[in-house]
Coordinates of C-alpha atoms and ligand atoms in Angstrom, one line a residue:
M1 CA 0.0 0.0 -0.2
P2 CA 2.0 2.9 -1.2
V3 CA 1.6 6.0 0.8
V4 CA 3.5 9.0 -0.7
A5 CA 3.9 12.5 0.9
V6 CA 4.7 15.2 -1.7
I7 CA 5.9 18.1 0.5
G8 CA 7.3 21.6 0.0
A9 CA 11.0 21.5 0.9
Q10 CA 11.7 25.1 0.6
W11 CA 9.6 28.3 1.3
G12 CA 6.5 27.2 -0.5
D13 CA 5.4 27.4 -4.1
E14 CA 7.9 24.8 -5.2
G15 CA 5.5 23.4 -7.7
K16 CA 4.0 20.7 -5.3
A17 CA 0.7 20.7 -7.2
K18 CA 2.3 20.0 -10.6
I19 CA 3.8 16.9 -9.0
I20 CA 0.7 15.8 -7.3
D21 CA -1.1 16.2 -10.6
A22 CA 1.6 14.0 -12.3
L23 CA 1.1 11.3 -9.9
A24 CA -2.4 11.6 -9.2
E25 CA -3.6 9.7 -12.2
Q26 CA -2.2 6.3 -10.5
A27 CA -3.7 7.4 -7.0
R28 CA -6.8 6.4 -5.3
V29 CA -6.9 9.1 -2.7
I30 CA -5.2 12.7 -2.5
I31 CA -5.0 14.2 1.1
R32 CA -4.5 17.9 2.2
S33 CA -3.5 17.6 5.9
Q34 CA -2.7 21.1 6.9
G35 CA -3.0 24.8 5.9
G36 CA -6.0 26.3 4.2
C37 CA -6.4 28.9 1.5
N38 CA -2.9 30.4 2.1
A39 CA -2.0 27.8 -0.3
G40 CA -2.1 28.5 -4.0
H41 CA -1.4 25.2 -5.9
T42 CA -1.4 25.7 -9.8
V43 CA -2.0 22.8 -12.3
V44 CA -1.5 23.4 -15.8
H45 CA -3.2 20.7 -18.2
Q46 CA -4.0 21.0 -22.0
G47 CA -3.5 24.7 -21.9
Q48 CA -6.0 25.2 -19.1
T49 CA -4.7 26.6 -15.8
Y50 CA -6.3 25.6 -12.5
K51 CA -5.6 27.3 -9.2
F52 CA -6.4 25.6 -6.1
H53 CA -6.6 26.9 -2.5
H54 CA -8.3 24.8 -0.1
L55 CA -9.0 22.0 -2.5
P56 CA -6.7 19.2 -3.1
S57 CA -5.6 19.4 -6.8
G58 CA -6.5 15.8 -7.4
L59 CA -10.0 16.7 -8.2
L60 CA -8.9 17.4 -11.8
Y61 CA -9.4 13.5 -11.9
S62 CA -12.9 12.9 -11.3
N63 CA -12.6 9.5 -9.8
K64 CA -10.2 10.2 -7.1
L65 CA -11.2 10.6 -3.5
C66 CA -10.0 14.1 -2.4
I67 CA -9.7 14.8 1.2
M68 CA -9.3 18.0 3.2
G69 CA -8.0 16.4 6.4
P70 CA -8.5 17.2 10.2
G71 CA -5.4 19.4 10.2
T72 CA -6.7 21.8 7.5
V73 CA -8.5 25.1 8.2
I74 CA -11.2 26.4 6.1
H75 CA -12.3 30.0 5.2
P76 CA -16.0 29.4 4.2
A77 CA -16.4 32.3 1.9
V78 CA -13.2 31.7 0.0
F79 CA -14.2 27.9 0.0
A80 CA -17.6 28.8 -1.5
Q81 CA -15.9 30.8 -4.2
E82 CA -13.6 27.9 -5.1
V83 CA -16.1 25.4 -5.3
D84 CA -18.2 27.5 -7.4
A85 CA -15.2 28.4 -9.6
M86 CA -14.4 24.9 -10.1
A87 CA -17.7 23.7 -10.7
S88 CA -18.2 26.2 -13.4
R89 CA -15.4 24.9 -15.1
G90 CA -16.7 21.4 -15.2
V91 CA -14.5 20.1 -12.3
S92 CA -16.6 17.5 -10.3
L93 CA -16.7 17.8 -6.7
Q94 CA -18.5 14.6 -5.9
S95 CA -15.4 12.9 -4.6
L96 CA -14.4 15.9 -2.2
K97 CA -14.7 15.0 1.5
I98 CA -14.1 17.4 4.3
S99 CA -13.0 16.2 7.9
E100 CA -15.5 16.9 10.4
R101 CA -12.5 18.0 12.6
A102 CA -11.2 20.6 10.4
H103 CA -11.4 24.0 11.8
L104 CA -13.2 27.1 10.4
T105 CA -11.7 30.7 9.8
M106 CA -14.3 33.1 11.4
P107 CA -14.7 36.7 10.5
Y108 CA -13.0 37.9 13.8
H109 CA -10.0 35.8 12.8
L110 CA -9.5 38.0 9.8
W111 CA -9.9 41.0 11.9
Q112 CA -7.4 39.8 14.6
E113 CA -4.7 39.2 11.8
E114 CA -5.4 42.4 10.2
R115 CA -4.9 44.1 13.6
Q116 CA -1.7 42.1 14.4
E117 CA 0.0 42.8 11.1
Y118 CA -1.0 46.5 11.3
A119 CA 0.6 46.7 14.7
L120 CA 3.7 45.0 13.8
S121 CA 4.1 47.6 10.9
A122 CA 7.7 47.2 9.5
H123 CA 8.1 44.1 11.4
K124 CA 5.0 42.3 9.9
I125 CA 5.1 38.8 8.9
G126 CA 3.5 39.5 5.4
T127 CA 0.8 36.9 5.8
T128 CA -1.6 36.0 3.0
G129 CA -4.4 37.8 5.1
K130 CA -6.6 34.8 5.3
G131 CA -6.8 34.5 9.0
I132 CA -4.6 31.4 9.3
G133 CA -2.6 32.3 12.2
P134 CA -5.7 33.4 14.3
T135 CA -7.5 30.3 13.3
Y136 CA -4.7 27.9 14.4
M137 CA -4.2 30.0 17.5
D138 CA -7.9 29.4 18.5
K139 CA -7.6 25.8 17.6
V140 CA -4.7 25.4 20.1
G141 CA -6.2 27.6 22.5
R142 CA -9.2 25.5 22.5
L143 CA -11.6 28.2 21.2
G144 CA -11.9 27.0 17.7
V145 CA -15.1 26.1 15.7
R146 CA -14.8 23.0 13.9
V147 CA -17.0 21.8 11.0
C148 CA -18.8 19.2 13.0
D149 CA -19.7 21.9 15.5
L150 CA -21.9 23.3 13.0
Y151 CA -24.1 20.2 13.2
E152 CA -24.7 20.4 17.1
P153 CA -28.0 21.2 18.3
E154 CA -28.5 25.0 18.4
A155 CA -28.2 25.3 22.1
I156 CA -24.8 23.5 22.1
L157 CA -23.5 25.7 19.3
K158 CA -24.8 28.9 20.8
A159 CA -23.1 28.1 24.1
Q160 CA -19.8 27.4 22.3
L161 CA -20.0 30.6 20.5
E162 CA -20.7 32.4 23.7
R163 CA -17.8 30.9 25.3
I164 CA -15.5 32.2 22.5
V165 CA -17.0 35.7 22.4
T166 CA -16.7 36.2 26.2
V167 CA -12.9 35.3 25.9
K168 CA -12.4 37.4 22.9
R169 CA -14.2 40.5 24.5
A170 CA -12.1 39.9 27.6
F171 CA -9.1 40.4 25.4
Y172 CA -10.2 43.1 23.1
G173 CA -12.6 45.1 25.3
D174 CA -14.4 48.1 23.8
Q175 CA -12.5 47.5 20.5
A176 CA -14.0 44.1 19.9
H177 CA -15.0 43.5 16.3
E178 CA -18.7 43.8 15.3
S179 CA -18.5 40.2 14.4
L180 CA -18.1 39.2 18.1
D181 CA -21.8 39.1 18.4
V182 CA -23.4 35.5 19.2
D183 CA -26.6 36.2 17.1
H184 CA -24.6 37.4 14.1
L185 CA -22.3 34.3 14.4
M186 CA -25.3 31.9 14.6
A187 CA -26.8 33.4 11.6
L188 CA -23.4 32.8 9.8
C189 CA -23.1 29.2 11.0
A190 CA -26.6 28.6 9.7
T191 CA -25.1 29.7 6.2
Y192 CA -22.3 27.5 6.5
R193 CA -24.1 24.3 7.3
P194 CA -25.6 23.7 3.7
L195 CA -22.4 24.7 2.3
F196 CA -20.4 21.9 3.9
E197 CA -23.1 19.2 4.3
P198 CA -22.4 17.5 0.9
F199 CA -18.7 17.0 1.9
V200 CA -18.4 16.4 5.5
A201 CA -17.1 13.1 6.5
D202 CA -15.3 10.9 8.9
T203 CA -12.3 11.1 6.6
V204 CA -9.8 9.3 9.1
A205 CA -12.0 6.2 9.1
M206 CA -12.5 6.4 5.3
V207 CA -8.7 6.4 4.6
Q208 CA -8.0 3.7 7.1
T209 CA -10.6 1.5 5.4
I210 CA -9.0 2.0 1.8
L211 CA -5.6 1.5 3.3
C212 CA -6.8 -2.0 5.1
E213 CA -9.0 -3.2 2.2
E214 CA -7.3 -2.0 -0.9
P215 CA -3.7 -2.9 -0.6
D216 CA -2.6 -1.7 -3.9
A217 CA -4.2 1.6 -3.8
L218 CA -1.9 4.7 -3.9
T219 CA -2.5 7.3 -1.4
L220 CA -0.9 10.9 -2.1
F221 CA -0.5 13.7 0.3
E222 CA -0.4 17.1 -1.1
G223 CA 1.7 19.3 1.2
A224 CA 1.1 23.0 1.6
Q225 CA 3.8 25.5 2.2
G226 CA 7.1 24.3 2.8
V227 CA 9.6 23.3 5.6
M228 CA 11.0 26.9 6.0
L229 CA 7.4 28.0 6.7
D230 CA 6.8 25.3 9.4
V231 CA 5.7 26.8 12.6
D232 CA 8.5 24.6 14.5
Y233 CA 11.3 24.2 12.0
G234 CA 10.9 27.3 9.8
T235 CA 12.4 30.8 10.0
Y236 CA 10.4 31.6 12.9
P237 CA 8.5 34.0 13.4
F238 CA 8.2 34.5 9.6
V239 CA 6.5 31.1 9.2
T240 CA 2.9 29.9 8.7
S241 CA 0.9 28.6 11.8
S242 CA 0.9 24.7 10.9
N243 CA 3.4 22.0 10.7
T244 CA 4.3 21.8 7.0
T245 CA 6.8 19.1 7.5
I246 CA 6.2 15.4 7.5
G247 CA 4.8 15.1 11.1
G248 CA 2.0 17.4 9.9
V249 CA 1.1 15.0 7.3
C250 CA 0.4 12.4 9.7
L251 CA -1.2 14.6 12.4
G252 CA -3.3 16.4 10.0
S253 CA -4.7 13.3 8.4
G254 CA -5.0 10.7 11.0
I255 CA -2.6 8.4 9.2
P256 CA 0.1 6.8 11.4
P257 CA 3.8 7.5 10.5
G258 CA 4.5 3.8 9.9
R259 CA 2.2 3.9 6.9
L260 CA 4.3 6.2 5.1
T261 CA 6.3 4.5 2.2
H262 CA 7.8 7.4 0.5
T263 CA 8.5 11.1 1.3
M264 CA 9.2 13.3 -1.8
G265 CA 10.5 16.9 -1.3
V266 CA 9.5 19.4 -4.0
M267 CA 12.2 22.0 -4.7
K268 CA 12.7 24.5 -7.3
A269 CA 16.1 24.4 -9.0
Y270 CA 16.4 28.0 -7.7
L271 CA 14.6 29.6 -4.6
T272 CA 11.6 31.9 -4.1
R273 CA 10.1 33.2 -1.0
V274 CA 6.9 35.5 -0.5
G275 CA 6.4 37.5 2.6
N276 CA 8.9 38.7 4.9
G277 CA 11.8 37.0 6.7
P278 CA 15.4 35.8 6.0
F279 CA 16.5 34.4 2.7
P280 CA 20.3 34.0 2.5
T281 CA 20.7 33.4 -1.3
E282 CA 18.2 36.0 -2.2
L283 CA 19.3 38.1 -5.4
K284 CA 18.2 41.6 -5.5
D285 CA 19.8 42.1 -8.9
D286 CA 19.4 41.5 -12.7
I287 CA 19.5 37.7 -12.1
G288 CA 16.8 37.8 -9.4
D289 CA 14.6 39.9 -11.8
F290 CA 15.5 37.4 -14.7
L291 CA 14.2 34.7 -12.5
A292 CA 11.2 36.2 -11.3
D293 CA 10.1 37.3 -14.9
K294 CA 10.9 34.1 -16.6
G295 CA 9.6 32.0 -13.9
H296 CA 6.3 34.1 -13.5
E297 CA 7.1 34.2 -10.0
V298 CA 3.8 36.0 -8.6
G299 CA 2.1 34.6 -5.7
T300 CA -1.0 32.4 -6.6
T301 CA -3.1 33.5 -3.5
T302 CA -1.9 37.2 -3.1
G303 CA -0.4 38.3 -6.4
R304 CA 2.7 39.4 -4.8
R305 CA 6.0 39.2 -6.4
R306 CA 8.1 36.4 -5.2
R307 CA 11.6 37.2 -4.0
C308 CA 14.0 35.1 -5.9
G309 CA 17.5 33.5 -5.3
W310 CA 20.0 30.8 -5.9
F311 CA 19.3 27.2 -4.8
D312 CA 20.1 26.9 -1.1
G313 CA 21.8 23.5 -0.1
V314 CA 21.6 24.2 3.5
V315 CA 17.9 24.7 3.3
G316 CA 17.6 21.5 1.0
K317 CA 19.9 19.4 3.4
Y318 CA 18.1 20.7 6.5
S319 CA 14.8 19.9 4.9
A320 CA 15.9 16.4 4.0
M321 CA 16.9 15.9 7.6
V322 CA 13.7 17.0 9.0
N323 CA 11.4 15.3 6.6
G324 CA 13.4 12.2 6.1
L325 CA 13.2 12.7 2.3
D326 CA 13.4 9.7 0.1
S327 CA 13.6 11.7 -3.1
I328 CA 13.5 15.1 -4.6
A329 CA 11.2 16.5 -7.3
L330 CA 13.3 19.2 -8.9
N331 CA 11.2 21.8 -10.6
K332 CA 11.6 24.8 -13.0
L333 CA 14.8 23.7 -14.6
D334 CA 13.6 25.4 -17.8
V335 CA 13.6 28.7 -16.0
L336 CA 17.4 28.7 -15.6
T337 CA 17.8 28.3 -19.5
G338 CA 19.9 31.2 -20.7
L339 CA 22.1 31.7 -17.8
S340 CA 25.6 31.7 -18.4
E341 CA 26.3 30.0 -15.1
I342 CA 24.3 28.7 -12.3
K343 CA 25.2 28.9 -8.6
V344 CA 24.3 26.4 -5.8
C345 CA 24.9 27.5 -2.0
T346 CA 26.6 24.7 -0.3
G347 CA 27.1 26.5 3.4
Y348 CA 27.0 29.9 4.9
Y349 CA 30.2 31.4 6.0
C350 CA 29.8 33.3 9.1
K351 CA 32.2 36.3 9.3
A352 CA 31.7 36.9 13.0
T353 CA 33.0 33.4 14.0
G354 CA 34.9 32.5 11.0
Q355 CA 33.1 29.3 10.9
T356 CA 31.0 27.6 8.2
L357 CA 27.3 26.7 9.0
T358 CA 26.0 23.7 7.0
Q359 CA 22.8 23.5 9.1
F360 CA 20.1 26.1 9.2
P361 CA 20.4 28.0 12.6
A362 CA 17.4 28.6 14.9
R363 CA 18.3 32.1 15.7
L364 CA 17.7 34.3 12.9
S365 CA 20.4 36.8 14.0
A366 CA 23.0 34.1 13.5
L367 CA 22.4 34.5 9.7
E368 CA 22.9 38.2 9.8
S369 CA 26.7 38.0 9.5
C370 CA 26.5 35.1 7.2
E371 CA 27.0 35.0 3.5
P372 CA 26.5 32.0 1.2
I373 CA 29.2 29.8 -0.1
Y374 CA 28.6 28.9 -3.9
T375 CA 29.6 26.4 -6.2
T376 CA 29.2 27.2 -9.8
V377 CA 28.0 25.2 -12.6
P378 CA 28.0 25.9 -16.4
G379 CA 24.6 27.1 -17.7
W380 CA 22.9 26.0 -21.0
Q381 CA 21.3 27.9 -23.7
E382 CA 19.2 25.5 -25.6
D383 CA 15.3 25.1 -25.0
I384 CA 14.7 22.1 -22.8
S385 CA 11.1 22.3 -22.4
T386 CA 10.4 20.1 -25.4
I387 CA 12.4 17.2 -24.0
R388 CA 10.5 14.3 -22.8
H389 CA 13.2 11.9 -21.6
Y390 CA 15.5 12.6 -18.7
A391 CA 18.4 11.0 -20.7
D392 CA 18.1 13.6 -23.3
L393 CA 18.7 16.6 -21.0
P394 CA 22.0 18.5 -21.8
A395 CA 25.0 17.6 -19.8
Q396 CA 24.8 21.0 -17.9
V397 CA 21.4 20.1 -16.7
K398 CA 22.5 16.7 -15.5
Q399 CA 25.6 18.3 -13.8
L400 CA 23.3 20.7 -11.8
V401 CA 21.2 17.8 -10.9
A402 CA 24.2 16.0 -9.5
V403 CA 25.6 18.8 -7.7
I404 CA 22.1 19.4 -5.9
E405 CA 21.9 15.7 -5.1
E406 CA 25.4 15.7 -3.5
V407 CA 24.7 18.8 -1.5
V408 CA 21.2 17.6 -0.2
G409 CA 22.0 14.0 -0.1
V410 CA 19.0 12.7 -1.6
P411 CA 18.3 11.6 -5.1
V412 CA 16.5 13.6 -7.7
S413 CA 13.4 11.3 -8.9
V414 CA 11.6 13.7 -11.0
A415 CA 12.8 16.7 -13.1
S416 CA 10.5 19.1 -14.4
I417 CA 11.0 21.4 -17.3
G418 CA 7.7 23.2 -17.6
P419 CA 4.3 23.8 -16.1
D420 CA 2.4 21.3 -18.0
R421 CA 1.7 17.8 -16.7
V422 CA 3.6 16.5 -19.8
E423 CA 6.8 18.5 -19.1
T424 CA 7.8 16.1 -16.3
L425 CA 10.6 13.7 -16.5
W426 CA 11.0 10.6 -14.4
R427 CA 14.6 9.5 -13.9
D428 CA 15.6 6.2 -15.6
S429 CA 16.5 4.7 -12.3
V430 CA 13.2 5.5 -10.7
Q431 CA 10.8 5.2 -13.6
A432 CA 7.5 5.9 -11.9
L433 CA 7.6 6.7 -8.2
S434 CA 4.5 4.7 -7.5
K435 CA 6.1 1.7 -9.1
A436 CA 9.2 2.2 -6.9
C437 CA 6.9 2.6 -3.9
L438 CA 5.1 -0.5 -4.6
V439 CA 8.4 -2.3 -4.7
A440 CA 9.5 -0.7 -1.5
A441 CA 6.3 -1.7 0.1
G442 CA 6.7 -5.3 -1.0
Ligands
GDP1 P1 2.8 25.0 -5.1 O1 2.1 26.0 -4.2 O2 4.0 24.3 -4.6 O3 1.8 24.0 -5.8 O4 3.4 25.9 -6.4 P2 2.6 27.0 -7.2 O5 1.5 26.7 -7.9 O6 2.2 28.3 -6.2 O7 3.9 27.7 -8.0 C1 4.6 27.0 -8.9 C2 4.5 27.6 -10.4 O8 5.4 27.3 -11.1 C3 3.0 27.4 -10.9 O9 2.6 28.6 -11.6 C4 3.4 26.2 -12.0 O10 2.3 26.2 -13.0 C5 4.8 26.6 -12.2 N1 5.6 25.3 -12.5 C6 5.7 24.2 -11.9 N2 6.6 23.4 -12.4 C7 7.2 24.1 -13.3 C8 8.4 23.8 -14.3 O11 9.1 22.9 -14.2 N3 8.6 25.0 -15.1 C9 7.9 26.1 -15.2 N4 8.3 26.9 -16.0 N5 6.9 26.2 -14.4 C10 6.6 25.4 -13.4
IMO2 P1 1.8 26.9 -1.1 O1 1.0 25.9 -0.4 C1 4.2 30.6 -0.2 C2 3.5 32.5 3.6 C3 3.1 34.2 3.6 C4 3.7 34.4 4.9 C5 3.7 33.2 5.9 C6 2.6 33.3 6.7 O2 1.3 27.7 -2.2 O3 3.4 26.7 -1.2 P2 0.0 32.9 6.5 O4 -1.0 33.5 5.7 O5 0.3 31.3 6.2 O6 -0.1 33.1 8.0 O7 1.3 33.6 6.0 O8 3.7 32.2 5.1 N1 3.0 31.6 2.9 C7 3.1 30.9 1.8 N2 4.2 31.3 1.0 N3 3.5 29.4 -0.5 C8 2.5 29.2 0.5 O9 1.6 28.1 0.1 C9 2.3 30.1 1.6 N4 1.3 29.9 2.4 C10 1.8 30.9 3.3 O10 3.5 34.8 2.3 O11 5.1 34.9 4.5
MG3 MG1 1.8 28.1 -4.1

């Protein structure tokens, strides 16, 4: 029973959805286990571009069970828009299931986030503005509203909302937001109920049943964000509010760690980041602009321009360690076409101590006196986007792949040379990942 986690191994937007889409054809189940509509996952197929936020991108295949797991958070208004937009494009939502345990983003969460970012001013995180942080804060603070709560008897739901409102008013006093009114919230919940009704399920039991009864079925996890945005392992506080690393996959789906058969880290052949926070290999020069323009590096969710830089092997190695990566999907190699040389960061030189850091430090200030140490590989000029077999790639591309494998310490199983499903090259040695997983799982 192959269970493959496809997770972001940098700062998000690595092209996870593209890889999920390439694998999903062979899958039975595709699960999102954390995050919410802060995610922006793009799939390009036959000239059509689809942008997913809450919904698993496996929905493009009509016969796959697509799950939003217990660890996800849902913004009802954005969810409604996304469902309508997909339905209007002929995407079937028949196979979508939402965990009854998923948490809801309420209007006051959006207001809290706006207040926090405003107060932080120049030091703000640069969030996606979707209420993700406050929703997870209330979940952990035991003040959340779960999908299943909507279906409680009215008196029970009302008592729960009263409890929440009491605490919020104690914090925010007279400045409390107008949405902190129990009747208003009850009315909102009444509109949410029919919205979620067709989809709500005990997704944990559903997946366990499939794992037990359909031993050959491939289960895919569609990660959101990336390791450096993980609330525990990322560049805190410039992170999101969930565990984007492998632990979050299990916690947010109810699938025990022992069930995982392969963890694939998705990386760009360079690096991008949206929002604020450290980025040691950032390029604030013509090459940075070249990558941003050629790679169309604009955030799917916020429309913000992504910051660009060279591939960071320290981040890659750290990601491999924290996630136990079995393989790498290396995306956007085509974007590097035309550069005379390409750099890969292999470590950080710390001027203050004279030492080289090869592990990502917890204290962000430790990065301040660091500069990246690069190894340089030759670029290539020929168009690689029409190549359909890994073996046919120019020697310089293969050299870059080899350098990245060496510095991260994990093999590259997939190389991507364009946004479309067909622009995905499986390595000769691996063939198709699901096949390798089936072999690994015996
Ligand atoms: P995700 O959040 O990790 O799923 O990534 P996004 O969808 O936010 O951003 C990745 C972007 O790169 C999308 O616009 C993809 O269509 C695009 N993309 C993915 N792989 C490739 C590739 O190999 N080459 C090019 N040129 N674009 C790619
Ligand atoms: P996908 O799944 C890139 C970033 C935001 C901000 C920080 C916190 O498409 O890779 P949040 O709204 O989550 O509280 O914002 O995290 N961020 C992402 N960056 N890709 C994403 O998702 C992201 N989701 C959140 O820009 O810096
Ligand atoms: Mg994205």
